CSV table of C-alpha atoms and ligand atoms in Angstrom, one decimal:
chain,number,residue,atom,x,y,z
A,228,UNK,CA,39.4,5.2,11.6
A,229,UNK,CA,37.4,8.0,10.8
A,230,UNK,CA,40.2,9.2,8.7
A,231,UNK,CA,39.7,5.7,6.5
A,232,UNK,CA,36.2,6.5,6.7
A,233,UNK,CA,36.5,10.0,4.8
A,234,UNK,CA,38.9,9.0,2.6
A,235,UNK,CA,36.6,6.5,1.1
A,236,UNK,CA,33.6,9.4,1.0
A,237,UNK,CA,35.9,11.3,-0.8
A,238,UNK,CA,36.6,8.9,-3.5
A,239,UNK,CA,34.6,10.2,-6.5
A,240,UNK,CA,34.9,7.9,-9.0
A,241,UNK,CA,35.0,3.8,-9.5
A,242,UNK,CA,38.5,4.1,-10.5
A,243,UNK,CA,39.2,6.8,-7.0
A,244,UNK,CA,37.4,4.2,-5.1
A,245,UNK,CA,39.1,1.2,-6.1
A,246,UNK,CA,42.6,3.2,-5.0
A,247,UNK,CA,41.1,3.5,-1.5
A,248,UNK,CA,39.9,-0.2,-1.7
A,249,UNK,CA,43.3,-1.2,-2.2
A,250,UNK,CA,45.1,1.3,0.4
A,251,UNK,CA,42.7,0.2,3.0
A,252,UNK,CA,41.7,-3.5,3.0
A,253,UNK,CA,44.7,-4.5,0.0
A,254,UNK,CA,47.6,-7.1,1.4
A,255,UNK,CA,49.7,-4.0,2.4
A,256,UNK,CA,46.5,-1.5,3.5
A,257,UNK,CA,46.0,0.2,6.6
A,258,UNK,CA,43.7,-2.6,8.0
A,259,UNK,CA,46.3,-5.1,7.3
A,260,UNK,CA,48.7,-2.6,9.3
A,261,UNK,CA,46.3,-2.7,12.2
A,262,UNK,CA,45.7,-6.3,12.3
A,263,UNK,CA,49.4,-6.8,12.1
A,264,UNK,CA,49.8,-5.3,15.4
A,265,UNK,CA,47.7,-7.9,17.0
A,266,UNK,CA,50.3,-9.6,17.8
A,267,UNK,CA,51.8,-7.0,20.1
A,268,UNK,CA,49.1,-7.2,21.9
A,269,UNK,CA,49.2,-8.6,25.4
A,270,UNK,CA,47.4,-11.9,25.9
A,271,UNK,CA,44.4,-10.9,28.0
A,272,UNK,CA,43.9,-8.2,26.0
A,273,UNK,CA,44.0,-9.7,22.2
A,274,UNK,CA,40.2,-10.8,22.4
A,275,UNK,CA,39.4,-7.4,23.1
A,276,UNK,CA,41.4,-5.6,20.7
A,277,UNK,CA,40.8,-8.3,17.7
A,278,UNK,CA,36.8,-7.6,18.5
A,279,UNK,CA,37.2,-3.7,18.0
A,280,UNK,CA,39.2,-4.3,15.0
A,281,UNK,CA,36.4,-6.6,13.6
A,282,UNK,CA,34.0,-4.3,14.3
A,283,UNK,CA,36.1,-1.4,12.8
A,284,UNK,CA,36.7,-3.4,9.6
A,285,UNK,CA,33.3,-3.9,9.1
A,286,UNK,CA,32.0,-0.5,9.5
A,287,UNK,CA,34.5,0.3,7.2
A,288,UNK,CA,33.2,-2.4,4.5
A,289,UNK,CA,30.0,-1.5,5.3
A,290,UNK,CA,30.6,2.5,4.1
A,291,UNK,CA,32.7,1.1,0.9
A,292,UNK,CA,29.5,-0.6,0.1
A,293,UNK,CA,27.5,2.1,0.2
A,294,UNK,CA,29.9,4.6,-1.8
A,295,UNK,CA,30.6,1.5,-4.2
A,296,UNK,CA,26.3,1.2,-4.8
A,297,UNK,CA,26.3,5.4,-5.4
A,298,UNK,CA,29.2,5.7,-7.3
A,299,UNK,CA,28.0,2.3,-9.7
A,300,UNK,CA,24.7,4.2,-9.9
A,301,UNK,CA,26.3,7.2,-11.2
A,302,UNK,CA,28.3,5.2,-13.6
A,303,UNK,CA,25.4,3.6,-15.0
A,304,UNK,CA,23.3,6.6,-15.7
A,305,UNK,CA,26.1,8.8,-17.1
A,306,UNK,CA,26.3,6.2,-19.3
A,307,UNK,CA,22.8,5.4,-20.2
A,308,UNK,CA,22.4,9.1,-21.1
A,309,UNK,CA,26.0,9.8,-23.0
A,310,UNK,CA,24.7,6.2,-25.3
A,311,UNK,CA,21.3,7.2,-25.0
A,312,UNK,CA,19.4,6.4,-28.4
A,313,UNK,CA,16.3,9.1,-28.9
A,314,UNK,CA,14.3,6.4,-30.8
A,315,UNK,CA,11.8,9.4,-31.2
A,316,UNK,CA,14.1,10.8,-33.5
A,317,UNK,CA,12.5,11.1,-37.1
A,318,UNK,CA,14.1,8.4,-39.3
A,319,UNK,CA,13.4,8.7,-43.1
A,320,UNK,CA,15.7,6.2,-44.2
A,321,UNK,CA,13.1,3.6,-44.1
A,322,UNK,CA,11.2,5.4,-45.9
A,323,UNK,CA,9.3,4.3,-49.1
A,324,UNK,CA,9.1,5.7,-52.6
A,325,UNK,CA,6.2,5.2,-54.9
A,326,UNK,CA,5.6,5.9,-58.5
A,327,UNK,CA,5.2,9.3,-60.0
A,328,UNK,CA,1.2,9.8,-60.8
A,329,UNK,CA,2.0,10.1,-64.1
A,330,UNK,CA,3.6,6.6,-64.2
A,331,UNK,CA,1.0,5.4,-62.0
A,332,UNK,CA,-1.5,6.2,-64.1
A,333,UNK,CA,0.0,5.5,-67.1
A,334,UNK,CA,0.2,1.6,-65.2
A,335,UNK,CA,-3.3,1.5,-64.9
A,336,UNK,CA,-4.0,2.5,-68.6
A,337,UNK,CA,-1.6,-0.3,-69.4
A,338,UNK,CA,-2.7,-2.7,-67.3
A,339,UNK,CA,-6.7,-2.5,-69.0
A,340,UNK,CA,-5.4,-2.8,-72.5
A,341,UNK,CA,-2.9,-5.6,-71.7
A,342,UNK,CA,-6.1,-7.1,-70.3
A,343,UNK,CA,-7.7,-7.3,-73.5
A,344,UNK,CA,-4.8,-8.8,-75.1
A,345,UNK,CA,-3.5,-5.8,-76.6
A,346,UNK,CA,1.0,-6.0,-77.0
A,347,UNK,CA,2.8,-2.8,-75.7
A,348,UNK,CA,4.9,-1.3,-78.6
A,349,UNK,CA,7.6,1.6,-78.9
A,350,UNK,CA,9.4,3.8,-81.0
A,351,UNK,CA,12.2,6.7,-81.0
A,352,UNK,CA,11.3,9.8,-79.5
A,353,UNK,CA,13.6,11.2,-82.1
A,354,UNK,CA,11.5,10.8,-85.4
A,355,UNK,CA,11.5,11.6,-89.0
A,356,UNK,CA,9.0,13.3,-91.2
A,357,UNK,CA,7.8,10.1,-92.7
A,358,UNK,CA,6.9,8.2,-89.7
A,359,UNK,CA,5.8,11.5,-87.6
A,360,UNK,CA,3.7,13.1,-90.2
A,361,UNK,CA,3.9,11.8,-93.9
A,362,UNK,CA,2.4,8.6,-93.4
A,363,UNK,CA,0.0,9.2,-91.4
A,364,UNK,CA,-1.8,11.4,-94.1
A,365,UNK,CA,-0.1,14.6,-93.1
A,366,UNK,CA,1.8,15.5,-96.3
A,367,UNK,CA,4.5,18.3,-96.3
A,368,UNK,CA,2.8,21.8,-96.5
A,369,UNK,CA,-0.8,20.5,-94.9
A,370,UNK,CA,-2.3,22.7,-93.1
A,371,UNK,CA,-2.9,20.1,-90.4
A,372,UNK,CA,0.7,19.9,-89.4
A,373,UNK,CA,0.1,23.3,-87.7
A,374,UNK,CA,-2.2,21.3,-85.2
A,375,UNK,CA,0.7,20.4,-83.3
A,376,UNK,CA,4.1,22.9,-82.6
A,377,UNK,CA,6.7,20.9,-83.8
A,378,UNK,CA,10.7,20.6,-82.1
A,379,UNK,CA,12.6,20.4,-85.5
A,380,UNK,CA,16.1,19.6,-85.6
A,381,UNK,CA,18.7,21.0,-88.3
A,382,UNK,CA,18.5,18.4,-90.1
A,383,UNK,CA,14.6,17.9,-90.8
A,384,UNK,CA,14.4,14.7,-87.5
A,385,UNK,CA,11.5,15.7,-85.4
A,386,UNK,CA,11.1,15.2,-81.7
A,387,UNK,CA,7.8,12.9,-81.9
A,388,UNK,CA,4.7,15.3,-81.7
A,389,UNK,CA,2.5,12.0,-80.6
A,390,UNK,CA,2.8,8.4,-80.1
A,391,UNK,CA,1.0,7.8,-83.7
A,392,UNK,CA,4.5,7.1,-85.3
A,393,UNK,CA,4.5,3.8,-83.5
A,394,UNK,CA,1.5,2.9,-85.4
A,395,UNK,CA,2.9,3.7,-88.2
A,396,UNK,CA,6.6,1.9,-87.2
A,397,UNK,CA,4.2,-1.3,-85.8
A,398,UNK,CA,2.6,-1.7,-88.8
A,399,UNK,CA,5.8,-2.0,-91.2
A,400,UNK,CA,7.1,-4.4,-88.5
A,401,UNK,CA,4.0,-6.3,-88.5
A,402,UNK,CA,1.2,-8.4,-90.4
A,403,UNK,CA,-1.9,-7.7,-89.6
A,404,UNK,CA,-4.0,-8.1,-87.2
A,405,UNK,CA,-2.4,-6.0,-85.0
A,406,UNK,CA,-3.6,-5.1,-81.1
A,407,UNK,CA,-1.3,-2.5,-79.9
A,408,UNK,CA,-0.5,0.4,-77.2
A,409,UNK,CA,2.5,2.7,-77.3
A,410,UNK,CA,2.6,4.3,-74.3
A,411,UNK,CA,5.8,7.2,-74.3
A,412,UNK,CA,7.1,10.7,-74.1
A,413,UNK,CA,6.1,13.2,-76.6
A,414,UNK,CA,6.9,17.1,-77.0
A,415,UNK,CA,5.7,19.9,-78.1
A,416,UNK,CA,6.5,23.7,-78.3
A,417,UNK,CA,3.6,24.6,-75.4
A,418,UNK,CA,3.5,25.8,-71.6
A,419,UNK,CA,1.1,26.9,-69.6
A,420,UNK,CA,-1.2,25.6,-67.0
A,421,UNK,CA,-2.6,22.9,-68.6
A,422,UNK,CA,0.1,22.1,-71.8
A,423,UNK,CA,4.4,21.3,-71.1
A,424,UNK,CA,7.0,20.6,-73.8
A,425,UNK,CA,7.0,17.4,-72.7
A,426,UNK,CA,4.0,14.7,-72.1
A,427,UNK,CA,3.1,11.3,-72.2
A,428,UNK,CA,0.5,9.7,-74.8
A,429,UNK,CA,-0.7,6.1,-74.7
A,430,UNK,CA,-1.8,5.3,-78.6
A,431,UNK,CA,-3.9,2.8,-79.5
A,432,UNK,CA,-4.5,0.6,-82.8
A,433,UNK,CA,-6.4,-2.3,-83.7
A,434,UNK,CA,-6.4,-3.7,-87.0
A,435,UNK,CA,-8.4,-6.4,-88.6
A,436,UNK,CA,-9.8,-7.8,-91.6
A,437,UNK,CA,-12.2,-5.7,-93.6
A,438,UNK,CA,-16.0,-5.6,-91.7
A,439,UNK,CA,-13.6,-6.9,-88.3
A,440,UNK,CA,-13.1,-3.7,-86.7
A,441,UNK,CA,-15.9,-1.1,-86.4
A,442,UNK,CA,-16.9,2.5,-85.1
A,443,UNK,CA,-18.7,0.3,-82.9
A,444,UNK,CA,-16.2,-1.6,-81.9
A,445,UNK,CA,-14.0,1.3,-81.1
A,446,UNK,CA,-16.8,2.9,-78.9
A,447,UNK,CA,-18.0,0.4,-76.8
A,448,UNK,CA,-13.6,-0.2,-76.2
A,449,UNK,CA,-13.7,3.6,-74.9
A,450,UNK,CA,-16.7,3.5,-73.3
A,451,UNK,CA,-15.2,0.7,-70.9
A,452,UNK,CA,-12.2,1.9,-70.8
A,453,UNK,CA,-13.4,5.4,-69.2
A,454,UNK,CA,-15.5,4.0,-67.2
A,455,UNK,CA,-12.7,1.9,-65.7
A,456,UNK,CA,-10.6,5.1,-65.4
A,457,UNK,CA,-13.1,7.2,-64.0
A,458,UNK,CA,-15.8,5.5,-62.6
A,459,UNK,CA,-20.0,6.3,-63.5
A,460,UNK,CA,-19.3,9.0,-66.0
A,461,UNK,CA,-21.4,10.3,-68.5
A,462,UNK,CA,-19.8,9.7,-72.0
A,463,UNK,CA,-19.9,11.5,-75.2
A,464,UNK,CA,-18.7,10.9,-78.8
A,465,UNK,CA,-18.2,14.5,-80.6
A,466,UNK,CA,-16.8,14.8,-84.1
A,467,UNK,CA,-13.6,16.0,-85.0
A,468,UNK,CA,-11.0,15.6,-87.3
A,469,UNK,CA,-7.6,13.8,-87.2
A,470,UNK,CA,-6.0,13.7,-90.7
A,471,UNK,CA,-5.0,9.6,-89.8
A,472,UNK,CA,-8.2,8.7,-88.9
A,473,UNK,CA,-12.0,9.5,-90.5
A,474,UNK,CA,-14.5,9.1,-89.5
A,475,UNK,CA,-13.3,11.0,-86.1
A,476,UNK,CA,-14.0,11.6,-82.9
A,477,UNK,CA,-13.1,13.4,-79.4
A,478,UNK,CA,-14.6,12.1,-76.6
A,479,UNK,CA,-15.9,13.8,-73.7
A,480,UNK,CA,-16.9,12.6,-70.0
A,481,UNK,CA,-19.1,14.5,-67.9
A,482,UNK,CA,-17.1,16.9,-65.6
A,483,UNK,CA,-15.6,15.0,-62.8
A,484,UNK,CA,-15.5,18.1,-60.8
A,485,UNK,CA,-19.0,19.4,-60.8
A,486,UNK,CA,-20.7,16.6,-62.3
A,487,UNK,CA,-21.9,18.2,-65.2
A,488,UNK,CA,-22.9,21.2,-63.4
A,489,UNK,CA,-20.4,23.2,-65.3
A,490,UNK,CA,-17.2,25.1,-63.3
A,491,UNK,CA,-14.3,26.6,-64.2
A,492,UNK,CA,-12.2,23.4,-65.1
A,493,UNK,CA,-14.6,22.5,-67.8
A,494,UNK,CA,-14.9,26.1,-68.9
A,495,UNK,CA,-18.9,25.7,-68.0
A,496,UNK,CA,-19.6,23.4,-70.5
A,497,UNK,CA,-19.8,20.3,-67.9
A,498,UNK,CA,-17.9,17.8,-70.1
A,499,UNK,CA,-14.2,17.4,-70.1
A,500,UNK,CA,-12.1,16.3,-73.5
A,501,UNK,CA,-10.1,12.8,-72.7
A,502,UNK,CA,-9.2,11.7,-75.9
A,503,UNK,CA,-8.9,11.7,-79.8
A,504,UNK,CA,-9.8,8.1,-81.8
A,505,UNK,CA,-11.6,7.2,-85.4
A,506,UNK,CA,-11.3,5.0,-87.9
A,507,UNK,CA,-7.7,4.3,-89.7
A,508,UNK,CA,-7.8,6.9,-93.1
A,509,UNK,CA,-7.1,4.7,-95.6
A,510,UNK,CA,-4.0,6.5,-96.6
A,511,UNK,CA,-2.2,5.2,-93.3
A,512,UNK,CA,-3.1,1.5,-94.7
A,513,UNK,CA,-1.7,2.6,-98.3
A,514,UNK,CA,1.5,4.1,-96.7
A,515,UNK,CA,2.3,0.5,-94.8
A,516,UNK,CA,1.4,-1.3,-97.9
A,517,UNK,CA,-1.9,-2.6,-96.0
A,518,UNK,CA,-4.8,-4.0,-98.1
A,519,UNK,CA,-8.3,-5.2,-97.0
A,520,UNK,CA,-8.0,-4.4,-93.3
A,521,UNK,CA,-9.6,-2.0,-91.5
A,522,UNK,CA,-8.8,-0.5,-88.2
A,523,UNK,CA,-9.1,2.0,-85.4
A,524,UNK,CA,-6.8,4.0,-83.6
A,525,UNK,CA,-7.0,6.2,-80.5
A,526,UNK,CA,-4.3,9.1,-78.3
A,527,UNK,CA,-4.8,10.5,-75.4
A,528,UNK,CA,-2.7,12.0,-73.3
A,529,UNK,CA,-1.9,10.7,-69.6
A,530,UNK,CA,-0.8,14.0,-67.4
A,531,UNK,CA,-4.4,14.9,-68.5
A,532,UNK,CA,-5.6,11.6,-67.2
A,533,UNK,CA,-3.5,11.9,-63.8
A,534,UNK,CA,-4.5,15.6,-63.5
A,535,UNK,CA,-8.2,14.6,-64.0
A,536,UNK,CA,-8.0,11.6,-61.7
A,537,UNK,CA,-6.1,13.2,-58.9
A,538,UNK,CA,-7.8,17.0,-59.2
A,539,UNK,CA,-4.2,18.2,-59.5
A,540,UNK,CA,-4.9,21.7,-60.9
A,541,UNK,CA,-1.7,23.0,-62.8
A,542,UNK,CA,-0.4,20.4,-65.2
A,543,UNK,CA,3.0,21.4,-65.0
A,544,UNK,CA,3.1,20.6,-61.0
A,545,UNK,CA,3.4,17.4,-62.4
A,546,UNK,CA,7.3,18.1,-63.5
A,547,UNK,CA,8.5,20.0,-60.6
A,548,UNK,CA,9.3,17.4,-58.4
A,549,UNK,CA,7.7,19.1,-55.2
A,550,UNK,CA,7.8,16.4,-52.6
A,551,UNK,CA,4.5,18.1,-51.2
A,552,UNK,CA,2.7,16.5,-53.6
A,553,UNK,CA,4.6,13.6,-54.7
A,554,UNK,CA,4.4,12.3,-50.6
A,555,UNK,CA,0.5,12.2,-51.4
A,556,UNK,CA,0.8,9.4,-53.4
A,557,UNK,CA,3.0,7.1,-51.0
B,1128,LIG,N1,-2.2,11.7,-82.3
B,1128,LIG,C1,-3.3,12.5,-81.8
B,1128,LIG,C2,-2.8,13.6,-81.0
B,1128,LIG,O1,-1.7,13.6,-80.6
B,1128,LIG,C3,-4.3,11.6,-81.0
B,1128,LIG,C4,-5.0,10.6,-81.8
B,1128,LIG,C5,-4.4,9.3,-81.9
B,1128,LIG,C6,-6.2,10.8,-82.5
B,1128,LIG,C7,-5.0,8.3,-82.7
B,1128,LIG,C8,-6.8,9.8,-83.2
B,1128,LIG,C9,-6.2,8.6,-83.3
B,1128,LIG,O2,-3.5,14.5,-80.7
C-alpha cells in the first residue's frame, strides 16, 4: 500500500494522475486485485481482512483527493496566467480623433456667419486672371498685384492668391442681394514663422441695394464678430488699401497676449492685425454687370485666427502634423 500511495504523489499532472486513478481503483486496478482475494479468505477471518481493506482504500482515496485538489490548483493558475489579460495595457484603439484647429476654427467662423443668415459659397483653387485679379480692380501690370506672390502656371491659371475670386464667381452666378462666406485654401509663394504656401481664408460679401449696406454696417458686423472670436477685446478700424474695396480698412484687436501692454507677438505696438474689409470699389460691381447695389466685403485669414486663439507660436506647426500638439485639442 505504501507503494499505491507514492505512486499517486508522484503523479504530476491531471492527465499522470488520472493513469494512477485508473491502475489503482479502475475495474482491473490493484484495489480491485486485493478485493478479489477476499474470497480466499478463510471465514472467520474475512470481516477482519475486508475492514483493513476498507480502511486501506480509503486512505488511499483520501491521498488522491488531496493530490487531485493540488494538481487542479496548479492547472488553474497555469492557466489563469498563460490567458492572463493585462487590462492595464495601454489601448489606443478606442481612441478619439478631433478636428485640426485650423478646421476647428474655421467651424466656429462658419458657424457665426451662418447665424446671420449668410450662404457658404466656393470656387476652384485653380483660378484664372479674370476671376483672381482682373475683376476685382487689379488690372494686368498694377502695381498692387505685387501685394500677393503669385503660383502661376504655364499657361497664365493661377493658384488662388485669396478667397476674393468667389465673390467675384458668386456674383456672376447670382442676383443681388447676396450674403455670402467662402471659406478655402489659398497659396502663396511665402514661409516663415508666421506665412506658409498654403492657408485658409474665410471671405465675406454682402450686397444690397444702394444706401442698404454701409461702413457702418460692415463695422458693427466685425465688431461682433471679434468679439465672439476673442472675447472683451479692444477693437480698431485703421485704413488701408485693397484695390476691390474703398473705402478700406484693417482691423486690429488689442493684443491678446499682453493686453495691450505691448510684447514681442505684437511687435510692441499692443494691437494685433485680424483682418482686411471696405466697401465694394465700384469696378467689382461694373465687372459683374452690377448696377445700384452697394456692398462690403471682408478676408481674413484662419491659421492667424487659430494661432491667435490657441497662442500657437510658429504658424507653420500648424502643417506638421506633430501629434504633440494636435492631442491638445482632443
Ligand atoms: N483678399 C484680401 C487678402 O487676401 C482680404 C480682403 C478681402 C480685403 C475682402 C478686403 C476685402 O488679403
Amino acid at each position: 500500500m505504501e507503494n499505491l500511495e507514492e505512486r499517486i504523489e508522484q503523479a504530476n499532472t491531471l492527465e499522470a494522475l488520472e493513469k494512477v486513478r485508473i491502475e489503482l481503483f479502475g475495474k482491473k486496478g490493484a484495489l480491485a486485485a486485493e478485493f478479489a482475494k477476499l474470497k480466499d479468505v478463510p471465514g472467520p477471518e474475512k470481516k477482519a481482512f475486508a475492514e483493513g481493506l476498507n480502511k486501506n482504500k480509503a486512505k488511499l482515496q483520501a491521498v488522491y483527493d488531496e493530490r487531485y485538489e493540488l494538481l487542479k490548483k496548479e492547472e488553474i493558475e497555469r492557466l489563469l496566467k498563460a490567458e492572463a489579460i493585462d487590462v492595464s495595457l495601454y489601448n489606443n484603439l478606442n481612441e478619439k480623433g478631433a478636428l485640426h484647429p485650423v478646421m476647428a476654427t474655421m467651424d466656429k467662423i462658419i458657424d457665426y456667419f451662418v447665424a446671420l443668415n449668410f450662404s457658404i459659397e466656393d470656387g476652384p483653387k485653380v483660378e484664372d486672371d479674370f476671376h483672381n485679379f482682373e475683376a476685382l480692380n487689379l488690372p494686368k501690370n498694377h502695381p498692387a498685384r505685387d501685394m500677393q506672390d503669385t503660383f502661376f502656371f504655364k499657361d497664365g491659371a493661377v493658384l488662388r492668391t485669396h478667397t476674393s475670386p468667389v465673390q467675384i464667381r458668386t456674383m456672376l452666378a447670382q442676383k443681388p442681394p447676396i450674403r455670402m462666406i467662402a471659406p478655402g485654401a489659398v497659396f502663396r509663394k511665402d514661409y516663415d514663422i508666421t506665412h506658409t504656401p498654403m492657408f485658409h481664408q474665410i471671405e465675406g460679401l454682402v450686397v444690397g441695394e444702394v444706401g442698404e449696406v454701409s461702413f457702418a454696417n460692415l463695422k458693427s458686423v466685425m465688431s461682433d464678430f471679434l468679439h465672439y472670436m476673442f472675447g472683451d477685446v479692444e477693437i480698431r478700424f485703421r485704413p488701408s488699401f485693397f484695390p476691390f474695396t474703398e473705402p478700406s480698412a484693417e482691423v486690429d484687436i488689442s493684443c491678446i497676449f499682453c493686453e495691450g501692454e505691448g510684447c514681442r507677438v505684437c511687435s510692441h505696438t499692443g494691437w494685433l492685425e485680424v483682418l482686411g474689409c471696405g466697401i465694394v470699389d465700384e469696378n467689382v460691381f461694373k465687372a459683374v454687370n452690377y448696377k445700384n447695389v452697394s456692398g462690403y466685403a471682408f478676408g481674413l485669414g484662419i491659421e492667424r485666427f487659430a494661432m491667435l486663439l490657441h497662442k500657437i507660436p510658429d504658424l507653420r506647426m500648424l502643417f506638421e502634423g506633430d501629434t504633440r500638439l494636435l492631442e491638445q485639442f482632443r
